[in-house]
Short mmCIF file of C-alpha atoms and ligand atoms in Angstrom, two decimals:
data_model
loop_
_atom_site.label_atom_id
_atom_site.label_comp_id
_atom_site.label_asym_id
_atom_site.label_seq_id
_atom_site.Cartn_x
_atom_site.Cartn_y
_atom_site.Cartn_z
CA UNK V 1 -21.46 45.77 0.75
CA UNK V 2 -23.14 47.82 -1.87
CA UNK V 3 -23.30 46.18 -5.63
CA UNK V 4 -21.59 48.00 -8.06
CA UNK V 5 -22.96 47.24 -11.74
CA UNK V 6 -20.39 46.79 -13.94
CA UNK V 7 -20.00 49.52 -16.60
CA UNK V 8 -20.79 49.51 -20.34
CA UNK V 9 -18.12 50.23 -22.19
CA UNK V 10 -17.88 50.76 -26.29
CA UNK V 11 -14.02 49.31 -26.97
CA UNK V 12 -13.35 50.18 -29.79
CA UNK V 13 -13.41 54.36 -30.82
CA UNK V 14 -10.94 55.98 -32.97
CA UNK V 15 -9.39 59.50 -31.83
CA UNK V 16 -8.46 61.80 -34.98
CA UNK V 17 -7.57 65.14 -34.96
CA UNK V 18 -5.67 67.26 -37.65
CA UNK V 19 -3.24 68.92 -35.03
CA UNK V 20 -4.94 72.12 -34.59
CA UNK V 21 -4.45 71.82 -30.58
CA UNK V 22 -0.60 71.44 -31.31
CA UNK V 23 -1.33 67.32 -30.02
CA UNK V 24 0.45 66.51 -33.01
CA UNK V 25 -2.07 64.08 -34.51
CA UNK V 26 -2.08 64.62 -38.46
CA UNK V 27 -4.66 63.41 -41.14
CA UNK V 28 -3.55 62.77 -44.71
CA UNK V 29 -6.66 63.58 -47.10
CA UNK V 30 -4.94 62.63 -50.51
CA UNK V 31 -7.73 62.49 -53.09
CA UNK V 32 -11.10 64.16 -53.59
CA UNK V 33 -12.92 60.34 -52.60
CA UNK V 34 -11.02 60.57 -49.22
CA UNK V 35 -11.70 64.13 -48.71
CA UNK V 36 -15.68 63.03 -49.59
CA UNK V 37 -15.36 60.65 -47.52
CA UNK V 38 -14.25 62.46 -44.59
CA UNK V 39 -17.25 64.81 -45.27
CA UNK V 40 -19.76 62.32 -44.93
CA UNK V 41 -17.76 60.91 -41.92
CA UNK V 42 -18.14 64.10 -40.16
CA UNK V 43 -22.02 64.45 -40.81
CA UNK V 44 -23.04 60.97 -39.36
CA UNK V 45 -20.97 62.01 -36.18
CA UNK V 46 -23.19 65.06 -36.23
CA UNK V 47 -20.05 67.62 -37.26
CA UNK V 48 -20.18 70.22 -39.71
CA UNK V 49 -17.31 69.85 -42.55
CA UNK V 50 -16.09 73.01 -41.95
CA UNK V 51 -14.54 71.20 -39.22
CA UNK V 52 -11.96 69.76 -41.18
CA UNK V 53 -10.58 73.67 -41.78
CA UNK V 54 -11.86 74.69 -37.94
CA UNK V 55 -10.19 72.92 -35.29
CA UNK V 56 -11.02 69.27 -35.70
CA UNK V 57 -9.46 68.17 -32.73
CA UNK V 58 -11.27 70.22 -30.59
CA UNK V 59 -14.74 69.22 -31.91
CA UNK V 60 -13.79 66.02 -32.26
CA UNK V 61 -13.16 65.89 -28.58
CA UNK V 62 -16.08 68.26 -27.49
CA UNK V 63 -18.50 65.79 -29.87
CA UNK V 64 -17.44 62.68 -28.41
CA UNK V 65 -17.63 63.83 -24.94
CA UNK V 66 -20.93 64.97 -26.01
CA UNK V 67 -21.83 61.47 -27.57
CA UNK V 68 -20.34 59.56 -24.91
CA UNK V 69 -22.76 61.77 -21.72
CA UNK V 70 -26.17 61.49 -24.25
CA UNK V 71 -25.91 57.64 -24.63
CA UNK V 72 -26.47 54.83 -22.30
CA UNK V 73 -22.92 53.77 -22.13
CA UNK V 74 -20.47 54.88 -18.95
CA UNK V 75 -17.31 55.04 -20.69
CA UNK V 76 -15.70 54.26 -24.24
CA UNK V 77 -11.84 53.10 -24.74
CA UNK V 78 -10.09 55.64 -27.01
CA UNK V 79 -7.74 54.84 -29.70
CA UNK V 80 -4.28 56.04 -30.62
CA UNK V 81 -2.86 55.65 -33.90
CA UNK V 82 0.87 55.01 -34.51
CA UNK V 83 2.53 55.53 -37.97
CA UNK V 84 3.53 52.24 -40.16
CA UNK V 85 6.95 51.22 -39.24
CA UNK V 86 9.32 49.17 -41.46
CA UNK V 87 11.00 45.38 -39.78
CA UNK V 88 14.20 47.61 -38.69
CA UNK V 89 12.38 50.26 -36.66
CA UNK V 90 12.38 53.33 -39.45
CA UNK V 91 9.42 55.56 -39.46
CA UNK V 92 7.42 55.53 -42.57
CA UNK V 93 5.03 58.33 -42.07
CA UNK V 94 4.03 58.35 -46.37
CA UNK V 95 2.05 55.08 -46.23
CA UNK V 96 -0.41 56.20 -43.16
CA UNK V 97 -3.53 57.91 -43.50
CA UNK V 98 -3.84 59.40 -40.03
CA UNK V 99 -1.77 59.52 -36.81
CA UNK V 100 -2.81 60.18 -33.06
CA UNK V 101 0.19 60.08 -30.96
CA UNK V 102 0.30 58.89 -27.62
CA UNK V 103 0.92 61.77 -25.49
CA UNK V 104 -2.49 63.84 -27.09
CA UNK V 105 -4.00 60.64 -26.74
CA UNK V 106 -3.23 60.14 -23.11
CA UNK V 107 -4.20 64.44 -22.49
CA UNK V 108 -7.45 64.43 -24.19
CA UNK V 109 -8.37 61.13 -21.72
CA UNK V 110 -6.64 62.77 -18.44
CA UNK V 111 -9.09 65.91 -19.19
CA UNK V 112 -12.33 63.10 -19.07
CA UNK V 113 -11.01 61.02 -16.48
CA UNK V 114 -13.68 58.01 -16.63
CA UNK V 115 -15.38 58.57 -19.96
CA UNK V 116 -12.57 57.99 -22.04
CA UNK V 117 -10.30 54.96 -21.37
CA UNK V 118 -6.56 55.72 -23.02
CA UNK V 119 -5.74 52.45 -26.06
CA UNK V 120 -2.44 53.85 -26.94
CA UNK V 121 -0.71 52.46 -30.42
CA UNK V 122 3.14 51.31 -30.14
CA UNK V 123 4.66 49.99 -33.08
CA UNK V 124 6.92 47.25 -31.81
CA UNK V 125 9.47 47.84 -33.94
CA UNK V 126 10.11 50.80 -33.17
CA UNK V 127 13.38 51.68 -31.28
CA UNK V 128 11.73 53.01 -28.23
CA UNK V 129 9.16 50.91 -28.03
CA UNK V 130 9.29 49.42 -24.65
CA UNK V 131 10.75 52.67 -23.32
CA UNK V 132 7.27 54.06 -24.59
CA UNK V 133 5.12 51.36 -23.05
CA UNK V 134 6.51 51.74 -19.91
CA UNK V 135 5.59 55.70 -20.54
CA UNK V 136 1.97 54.94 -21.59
CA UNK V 137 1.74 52.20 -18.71
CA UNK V 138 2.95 54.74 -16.48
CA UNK V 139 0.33 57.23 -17.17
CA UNK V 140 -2.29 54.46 -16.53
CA UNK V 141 -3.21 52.69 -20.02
CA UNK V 142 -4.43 49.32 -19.96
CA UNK V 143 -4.69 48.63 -23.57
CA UNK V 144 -2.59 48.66 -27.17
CA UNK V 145 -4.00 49.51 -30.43
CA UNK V 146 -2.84 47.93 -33.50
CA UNK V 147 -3.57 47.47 -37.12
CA UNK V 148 -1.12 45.24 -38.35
CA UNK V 149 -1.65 45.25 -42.12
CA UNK V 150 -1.79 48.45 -42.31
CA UNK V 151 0.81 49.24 -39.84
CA UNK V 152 3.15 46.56 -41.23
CA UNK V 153 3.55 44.53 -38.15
CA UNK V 154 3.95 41.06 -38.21
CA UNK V 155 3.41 39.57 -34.60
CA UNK V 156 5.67 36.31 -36.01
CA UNK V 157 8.65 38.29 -35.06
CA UNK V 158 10.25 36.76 -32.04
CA UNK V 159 12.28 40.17 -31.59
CA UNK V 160 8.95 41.38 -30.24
CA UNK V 161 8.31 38.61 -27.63
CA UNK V 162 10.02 41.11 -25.01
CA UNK V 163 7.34 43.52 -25.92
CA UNK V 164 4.04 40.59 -25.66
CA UNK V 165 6.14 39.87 -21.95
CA UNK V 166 5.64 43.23 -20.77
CA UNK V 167 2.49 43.79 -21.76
CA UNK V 168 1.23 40.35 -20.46
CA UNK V 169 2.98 41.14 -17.29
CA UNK V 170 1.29 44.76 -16.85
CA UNK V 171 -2.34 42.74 -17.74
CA UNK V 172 -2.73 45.36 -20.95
CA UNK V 173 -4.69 44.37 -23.10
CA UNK V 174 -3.71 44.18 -26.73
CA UNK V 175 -6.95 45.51 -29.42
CA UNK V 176 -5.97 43.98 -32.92
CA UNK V 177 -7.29 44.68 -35.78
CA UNK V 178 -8.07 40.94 -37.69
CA UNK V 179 -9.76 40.72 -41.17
CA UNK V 180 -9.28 43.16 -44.50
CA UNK V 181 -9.18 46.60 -44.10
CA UNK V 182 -10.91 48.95 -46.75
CA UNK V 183 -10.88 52.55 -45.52
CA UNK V 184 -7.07 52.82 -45.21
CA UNK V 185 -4.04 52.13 -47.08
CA UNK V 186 -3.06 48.39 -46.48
CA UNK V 187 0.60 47.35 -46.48
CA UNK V 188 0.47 43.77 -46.35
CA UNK V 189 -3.15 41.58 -46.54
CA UNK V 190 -1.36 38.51 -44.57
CA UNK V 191 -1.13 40.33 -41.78
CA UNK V 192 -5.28 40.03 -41.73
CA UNK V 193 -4.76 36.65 -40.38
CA UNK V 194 -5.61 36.33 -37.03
CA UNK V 195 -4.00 33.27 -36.29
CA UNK V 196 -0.90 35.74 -36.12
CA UNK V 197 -2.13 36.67 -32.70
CA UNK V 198 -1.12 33.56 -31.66
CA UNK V 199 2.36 34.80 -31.14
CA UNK V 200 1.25 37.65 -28.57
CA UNK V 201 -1.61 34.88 -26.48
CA UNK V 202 1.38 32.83 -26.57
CA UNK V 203 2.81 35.06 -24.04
CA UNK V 204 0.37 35.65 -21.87
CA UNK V 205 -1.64 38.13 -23.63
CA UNK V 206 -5.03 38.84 -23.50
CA UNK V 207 -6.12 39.83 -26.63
CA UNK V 208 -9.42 41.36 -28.56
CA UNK V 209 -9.77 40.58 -32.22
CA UNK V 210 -11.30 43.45 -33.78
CA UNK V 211 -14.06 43.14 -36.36
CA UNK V 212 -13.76 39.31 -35.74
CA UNK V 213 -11.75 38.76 -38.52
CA UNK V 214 -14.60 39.35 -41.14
CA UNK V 215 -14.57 40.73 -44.31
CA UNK V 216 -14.17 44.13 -45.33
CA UNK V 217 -14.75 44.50 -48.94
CA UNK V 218 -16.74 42.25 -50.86
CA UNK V 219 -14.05 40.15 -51.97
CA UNK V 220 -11.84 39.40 -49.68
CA UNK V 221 -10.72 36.48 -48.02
CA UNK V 222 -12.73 35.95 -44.51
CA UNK V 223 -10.71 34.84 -41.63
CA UNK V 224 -13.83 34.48 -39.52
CA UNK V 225 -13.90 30.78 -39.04
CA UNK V 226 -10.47 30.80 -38.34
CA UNK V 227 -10.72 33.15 -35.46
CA UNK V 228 -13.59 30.85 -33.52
CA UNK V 229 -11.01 27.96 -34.34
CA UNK V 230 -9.18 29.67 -32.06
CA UNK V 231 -10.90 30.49 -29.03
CA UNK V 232 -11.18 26.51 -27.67
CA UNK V 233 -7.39 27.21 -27.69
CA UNK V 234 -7.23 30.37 -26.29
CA UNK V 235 -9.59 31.52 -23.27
CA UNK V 236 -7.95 34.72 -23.02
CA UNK V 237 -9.25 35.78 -26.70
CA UNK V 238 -12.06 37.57 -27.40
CA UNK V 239 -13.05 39.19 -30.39
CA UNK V 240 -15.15 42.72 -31.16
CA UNK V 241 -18.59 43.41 -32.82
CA UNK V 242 -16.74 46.83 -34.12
CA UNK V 243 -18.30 48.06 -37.40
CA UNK V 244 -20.45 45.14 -38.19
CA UNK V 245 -23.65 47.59 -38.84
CA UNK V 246 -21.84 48.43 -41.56
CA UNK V 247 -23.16 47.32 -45.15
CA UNK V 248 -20.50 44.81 -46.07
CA UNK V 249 -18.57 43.89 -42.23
CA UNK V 250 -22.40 42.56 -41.38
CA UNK V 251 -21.73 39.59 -43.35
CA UNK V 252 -19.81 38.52 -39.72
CA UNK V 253 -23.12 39.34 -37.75
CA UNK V 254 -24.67 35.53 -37.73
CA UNK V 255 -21.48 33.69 -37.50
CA UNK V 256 -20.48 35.49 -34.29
CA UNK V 257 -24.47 35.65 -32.47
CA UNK V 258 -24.10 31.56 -31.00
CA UNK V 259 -24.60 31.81 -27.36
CA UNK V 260 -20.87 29.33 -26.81
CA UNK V 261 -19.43 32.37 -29.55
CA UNK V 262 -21.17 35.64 -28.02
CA UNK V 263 -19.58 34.94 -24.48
CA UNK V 264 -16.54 35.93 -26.14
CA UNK V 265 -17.44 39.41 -27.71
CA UNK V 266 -17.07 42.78 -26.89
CA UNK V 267 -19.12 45.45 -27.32
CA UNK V 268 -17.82 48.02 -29.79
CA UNK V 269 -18.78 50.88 -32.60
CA UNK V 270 -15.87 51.78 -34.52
CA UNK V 271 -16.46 55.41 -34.29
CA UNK V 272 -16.55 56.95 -36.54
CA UNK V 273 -17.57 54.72 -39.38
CA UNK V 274 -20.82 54.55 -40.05
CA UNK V 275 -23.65 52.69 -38.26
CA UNK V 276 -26.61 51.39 -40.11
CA UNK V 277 -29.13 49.39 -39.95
CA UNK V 278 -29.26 48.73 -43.05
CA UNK V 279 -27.12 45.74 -43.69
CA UNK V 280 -28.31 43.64 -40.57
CA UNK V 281 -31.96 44.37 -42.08
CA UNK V 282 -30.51 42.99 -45.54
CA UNK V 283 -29.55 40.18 -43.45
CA UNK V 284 -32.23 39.24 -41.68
CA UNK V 285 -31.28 39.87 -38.12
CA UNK V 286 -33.76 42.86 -37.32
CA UNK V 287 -36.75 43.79 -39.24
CA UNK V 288 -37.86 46.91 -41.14
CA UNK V 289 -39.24 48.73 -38.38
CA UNK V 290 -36.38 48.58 -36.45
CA UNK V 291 -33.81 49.69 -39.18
CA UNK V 292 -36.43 52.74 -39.60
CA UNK V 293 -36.31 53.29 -35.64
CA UNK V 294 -32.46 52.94 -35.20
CA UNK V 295 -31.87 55.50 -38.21
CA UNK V 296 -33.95 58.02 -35.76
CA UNK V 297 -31.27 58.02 -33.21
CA UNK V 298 -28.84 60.93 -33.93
CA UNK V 299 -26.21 59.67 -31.36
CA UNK V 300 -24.40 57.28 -33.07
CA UNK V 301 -22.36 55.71 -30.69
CA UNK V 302 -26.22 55.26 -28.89
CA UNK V 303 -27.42 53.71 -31.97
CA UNK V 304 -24.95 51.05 -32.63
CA UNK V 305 -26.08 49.96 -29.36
CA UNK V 306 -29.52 49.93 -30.07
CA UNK V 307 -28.69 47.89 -33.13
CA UNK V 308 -26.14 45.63 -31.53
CA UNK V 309 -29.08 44.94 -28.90
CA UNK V 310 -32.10 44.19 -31.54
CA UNK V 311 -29.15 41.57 -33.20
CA UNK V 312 -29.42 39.72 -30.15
CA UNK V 313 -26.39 40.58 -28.14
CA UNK V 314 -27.13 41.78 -24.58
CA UNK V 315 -25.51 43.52 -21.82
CA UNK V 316 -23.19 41.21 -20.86
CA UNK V 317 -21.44 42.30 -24.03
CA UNK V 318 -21.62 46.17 -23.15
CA UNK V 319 -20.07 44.92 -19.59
CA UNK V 320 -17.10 42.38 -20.86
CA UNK V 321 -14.77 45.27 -21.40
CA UNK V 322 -15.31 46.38 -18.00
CA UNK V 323 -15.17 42.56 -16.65
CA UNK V 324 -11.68 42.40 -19.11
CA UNK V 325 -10.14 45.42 -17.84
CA UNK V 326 -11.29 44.00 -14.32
CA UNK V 327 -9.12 40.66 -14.58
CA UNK V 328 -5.59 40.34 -13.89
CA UNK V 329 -3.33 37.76 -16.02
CA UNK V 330 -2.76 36.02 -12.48
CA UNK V 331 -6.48 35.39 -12.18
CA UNK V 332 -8.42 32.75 -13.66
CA UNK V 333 -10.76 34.12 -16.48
CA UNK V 334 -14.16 33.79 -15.25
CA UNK V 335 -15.42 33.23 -18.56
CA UNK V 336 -15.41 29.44 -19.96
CA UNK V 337 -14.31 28.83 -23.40
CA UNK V 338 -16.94 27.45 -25.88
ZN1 ZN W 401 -11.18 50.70 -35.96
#
């Protein structure tokens, strides 16, 4: 029997797109900072800003593709983006700041079959919500996006349990964010807790807390220590190194790089905020040289690996996606809690 190595996967990569391919996916660029912002955004992916007037979701798509095929990883999981959702299921499309739906979602990865890995976004709340995971579980996704302070969902609410049961029952995996959030409009900052996710591992599923619950502005509370409480409880949690070469999220770099902590993190960039090596240098956990070396590398997605690497995690981070998606509920984890 031949050895297959297990693939290195990057979990954590948003989709946007402005709906120019008729996918539906819309992006709501408010004020001149956010429309800066997006600017900047699009140069570090290696994107002209004329792109935001030219058929974003086509270059977005081409670029990644692109980014994914010029790196050393085999495959990234793709993110959906639902819209915020009030308790009682109604829409409230004013107080996002981007949407992917499913259905492009699930296209644009059924056109790279391999490369991109579908992470759709359901808001539990909503009224079709388990008719649209069955959908998405249909067309083969294994894992759930979602952003709950930002989103406004509280995973206390034991009207969603139904939804947690079906997911833990099709193994998906359930990609939270945990921590602040500073680059979109937050609806409510308790929802940063992850001890919330308690309510979803509670039934049965497995679930990756993204950003490890750091911070993600310079004052706000960290939830960090919290989170590694939580993982002698919970074997099936894990939690993501997702935008921690980032100036102020690398404050979460040294609490997560213990050897009993680092068997339970996943590989991941965050595309497409920025990666720098910068703040890890700031911190001590890579030297000048190497900041100057990683800034070299125009593939981004290639050079928060690099980074992640020179930090100290290794390969059996880039593989634990693949070794996650690989495990069924019924089967013991493989991997010991700390
Ligand atoms: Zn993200």
């Amino acid at each position: 029997m031949t050895h297959v190595a297990p693939q290195k996967i990057d979990c954590h990569v948003h989709l946007i797109g402005d709906g120019s391919s008729g996918g539906g996916c819309w992006l709501r660029l408010k004020s001149i900072a956010h429309r800066l912002m997006a600017r900047i955004i699009l140069h570090q992916v290696g994107l002209p800003s004329s792109a935001l007037q030219n058929g974003l979701d086509a270059q977005i798509e081409n670029r990644l593709v692109d980014l994914v095929c010029g790196s050393s990883l085999d495959a990234v999981v793709l993110l959906a983006q639902d819209i915020p959702h009030r308790d009682d299921g109604t829409p409230m499309p004013e107080n996002g700041a981007f949407f992917v739906p499913n259905h492009y979602l699930l296209q644009v990865c059924s056109r790279h079959p391999g490369l991109f890995l579908p992470a759709v976004s359901i808001h539990p709340a909503r009224r079709d919500s388990m008719d649209e995971l069955d959908r998405c579980l249909f067309a083969g996704a294994r894992v759930l996006k979602l952003l709950p302070n930002c989103l406004n969902v509280d995973y206390a609410d034991p009207r969603y349990r139904p939804f947690w049961e079906k997911m833990a029952a099709a193994n998906m995996i359930l990609l939270s964010h945990t921590g602040g959030e500073l680059s979109l409009p937050v609806m409510n900052h308790q929802f940063a807790d992850p001890r919330l996710l308690s309510h979803p591992l509670d039934c049965g599923v497995t679930v990756i807390a993204a950003h490890c619950a750091g911070r993600s502005g310079l004052w706000d509370a960290d939830h960090t220590d919290a989170l590694l409480d939580m993982f002698g409880k919970w074997p099936r949690l894990f939690g993501d190194n997702s935008a921690l070469c980032s100036p102020v999220r690398c404050r979460t770099l040294p609490k997560i790089l213990p050897e009993s902590i680092r068997q339970r993190i996943v590989h991941g960039s965050d595309f497409p905020i920025s990666v720098s090596g910068f703040g890890p240098w700031r911190m001590g956990l890579i030297d000048r040289d190497t900041w100057r070396a990683s800034s070299q590398e125009p593939n981004v997605l290639e050079r928060d690996v690099l980074l992640k690497r020179a930090i100290g995690f290794d390969d059996a981070q880039l593989t634990r996606m693949a070794q996650l998606l690989g495990n069924k509920s019924s089967d013991p984890l493989t991997i010991s809690p700390p």
